[in-house]
Amino acid sequence: QNNGELSFEKPMPPVVPSFTTYTSDPAKPVPYTEDVHLSRTQEYMLDDQRFAARRPDVLVFQTAVLQEDLILGGPIVADLTAAISTTDADFVVKLIDVFPDDFTYEKPLKNNYSMSGYQMLVRGEVMRGKFRDSFEKPAAFVPNKPTRIKYTLPDIAHTFKKGHRLMIQIQSSWFPLVDMNPQTFTDIYHAKKTDFRKAAIRIYHNSSKIMLPVIK
């Protein structure tokens, strides 16, 4: 919807296709965690995703405050329509539970850590664009041509509580959890420095959706 709002209702088709654009730069990838670590930690799955939401190369869409509990159980399907200025790109979709701005526990956490506005990563998964149709036969993108990218994220079992919000973040790097895509259609294992290019990426609103396994 308008202003980055995520809705359970499909928006009315505009006269001109509506989309949001971001630039993915391989030289400045979106990190998987806010802190710097010598090796991957388990704690990254609990990291507050506000550090990513503040970046211009991460799209953020969220619902209004939920008026009742939303219970999910099963796989999530990301069904995007995107156009990129190059011939390849990654697509990372993250499902996030946004806590209320005035959230408190009855028993405070250690060190009085505030959970107000906390963006909890519930699930995230990547699709390397050239494998969007087949893992056996990768295909280049036609620059600036709207293209469908549909893939399934792992199962979840999670309740978005009344008063919370559901957020979707979309980005094209998740470093170093995912190796950098040069964003040109090439053999990444033998890519040259000159193969790595910035990509302008459009996500079309009316033909993109996230299908959730709603139980209640």
PDB file of N, CA, C and O in Angstrom, residues 87-88 130 181-192 195:
ATOM      1  N   THR A  87      22.159  -8.118 -14.876  1.00  0.00           N
ATOM      2  CA  THR A  87      21.706  -9.416 -15.381  1.00  0.00           C
ATOM      3  C   THR A  87      21.557 -10.484 -14.297  1.00  0.00           C
ATOM      4  O   THR A  87      21.184 -11.619 -14.595  1.00  0.00           O
ATOM      5  N   ASP A  88      21.853 -10.126 -13.051  1.00  0.00           N
ATOM      6  CA  ASP A  88      21.643 -11.063 -11.948  1.00  0.00           C
ATOM      7  C   ASP A  88      21.597 -10.286 -10.638  1.00  0.00           C
ATOM      8  O   ASP A  88      22.146  -9.181 -10.532  1.00  0.00           O
ATOM      9  N   LYS A 130      19.407 -15.881 -10.664  1.00  0.00           N
ATOM     10  CA  LYS A 130      19.583 -16.650 -11.897  1.00  0.00           C
ATOM     11  C   LYS A 130      19.025 -18.069 -11.787  1.00  0.00           C
ATOM     12  O   LYS A 130      18.838 -18.744 -12.789  1.00  0.00           O
ATOM     13  N   ASN A 181      26.946 -11.648  -4.636  1.00  0.00           N
ATOM     14  CA  ASN A 181      26.590 -11.822  -6.046  1.00  0.00           C
ATOM     15  C   ASN A 181      27.193 -10.642  -6.820  1.00  0.00           C
ATOM     16  O   ASN A 181      26.936  -9.487  -6.463  1.00  0.00           O
ATOM     17  N   PRO A 182      27.973 -10.892  -7.887  1.00  0.00           N
ATOM     18  CA  PRO A 182      28.524  -9.774  -8.673  1.00  0.00           C
ATOM     19  C   PRO A 182      27.438  -8.924  -9.319  1.00  0.00           C
ATOM     20  O   PRO A 182      27.691  -7.795  -9.723  1.00  0.00           O
ATOM     21  N   GLN A 183      26.228  -9.509  -9.419  1.00  0.00           N
ATOM     22  CA  GLN A 183      25.068  -8.856 -10.044  1.00  0.00           C
ATOM     23  C   GLN A 183      25.232  -8.739 -11.551  1.00  0.00           C
ATOM     24  O   GLN A 183      24.577  -7.938 -12.202  1.00  0.00           O
ATOM     25  N   THR A 184      26.119  -9.593 -12.062  1.00  0.00           N
ATOM     26  CA  THR A 184      26.198  -9.857 -13.496  1.00  0.00           C
ATOM     27  C   THR A 184      26.114 -11.364 -13.658  1.00  0.00           C
ATOM     28  O   THR A 184      26.543 -12.120 -12.786  1.00  0.00           O
ATOM     29  N   PHE A 185      25.559 -11.800 -14.761  1.00  0.00           N
ATOM     30  CA  PHE A 185      25.375 -13.231 -15.007  1.00  0.00           C
ATOM     31  C   PHE A 185      26.728 -13.846 -15.376  1.00  0.00           C
ATOM     32  O   PHE A 185      27.214 -13.709 -16.495  1.00  0.00           O
ATOM     33  N   THR A 186      27.330 -14.504 -14.380  1.00  0.00           N
ATOM     34  CA  THR A 186      28.671 -15.026 -14.571  1.00  0.00           C
ATOM     35  C   THR A 186      28.903 -16.190 -13.627  1.00  0.00           C
ATOM     36  O   THR A 186      28.090 -16.464 -12.730  1.00  0.00           O
ATOM     37  N   ASP A 187      30.024 -16.880 -13.780  1.00  0.00           N
ATOM     38  CA  ASP A 187      30.454 -17.920 -12.856  1.00  0.00           C
ATOM     39  C   ASP A 187      31.054 -17.216 -11.642  1.00  0.00           C
ATOM     40  O   ASP A 187      32.184 -16.713 -11.699  1.00  0.00           O
ATOM     41  N   ILE A 188      30.300 -17.168 -10.561  1.00  0.00           N
ATOM     42  CA  ILE A 188      30.703 -16.387  -9.400  1.00  0.00           C
ATOM     43  C   ILE A 188      32.040 -16.869  -8.829  1.00  0.00           C
ATOM     44  O   ILE A 188      32.851 -16.075  -8.347  1.00  0.00           O
ATOM     45  N   TYR A 189      32.286 -18.170  -8.898  1.00  0.00           N
ATOM     46  CA  TYR A 189      33.521 -18.711  -8.324  1.00  0.00           C
ATOM     47  C   TYR A 189      34.766 -18.222  -9.065  1.00  0.00           C
ATOM     48  O   TYR A 189      35.878 -18.287  -8.540  1.00  0.00           O
ATOM     49  N   HIS A 190      34.597 -17.770 -10.292  1.00  0.00           N
ATOM     50  CA  HIS A 190      35.728 -17.262 -11.068  1.00  0.00           C
ATOM     51  C   HIS A 190      35.507 -15.804 -11.476  1.00  0.00           C
ATOM     52  O   HIS A 190      36.100 -15.333 -12.440  1.00  0.00           O
ATOM     53  N   ALA A 191      34.648 -15.095 -10.738  1.00  0.00           N
ATOM     54  CA  ALA A 191      34.333 -13.711 -11.087  1.00  0.00           C
ATOM     55  C   ALA A 191      35.540 -12.802 -10.860  1.00  0.00           C
ATOM     56  O   ALA A 191      36.315 -12.985  -9.917  1.00  0.00           O
ATOM     57  N   LYS A 192      35.664 -11.823 -11.740  1.00  0.00           N
ATOM     58  CA  LYS A 192      36.710 -10.818 -11.616  1.00  0.00           C
ATOM     59  C   LYS A 192      36.148  -9.605 -10.875  1.00  0.00           C
ATOM     60  O   LYS A 192      34.940  -9.424 -10.758  1.00  0.00           O
ATOM     61  N   ASP A 195      33.591  -7.652 -12.614  1.00  0.00           N
ATOM     62  CA  ASP A 195      32.253  -8.248 -12.792  1.00  0.00           C
ATOM     63  C   ASP A 195      31.267  -7.738 -11.748  1.00  0.00           C
ATOM     64  O   ASP A 195      30.050  -7.859 -11.940  1.00  0.00           O
TER      65      ASP A 195
END
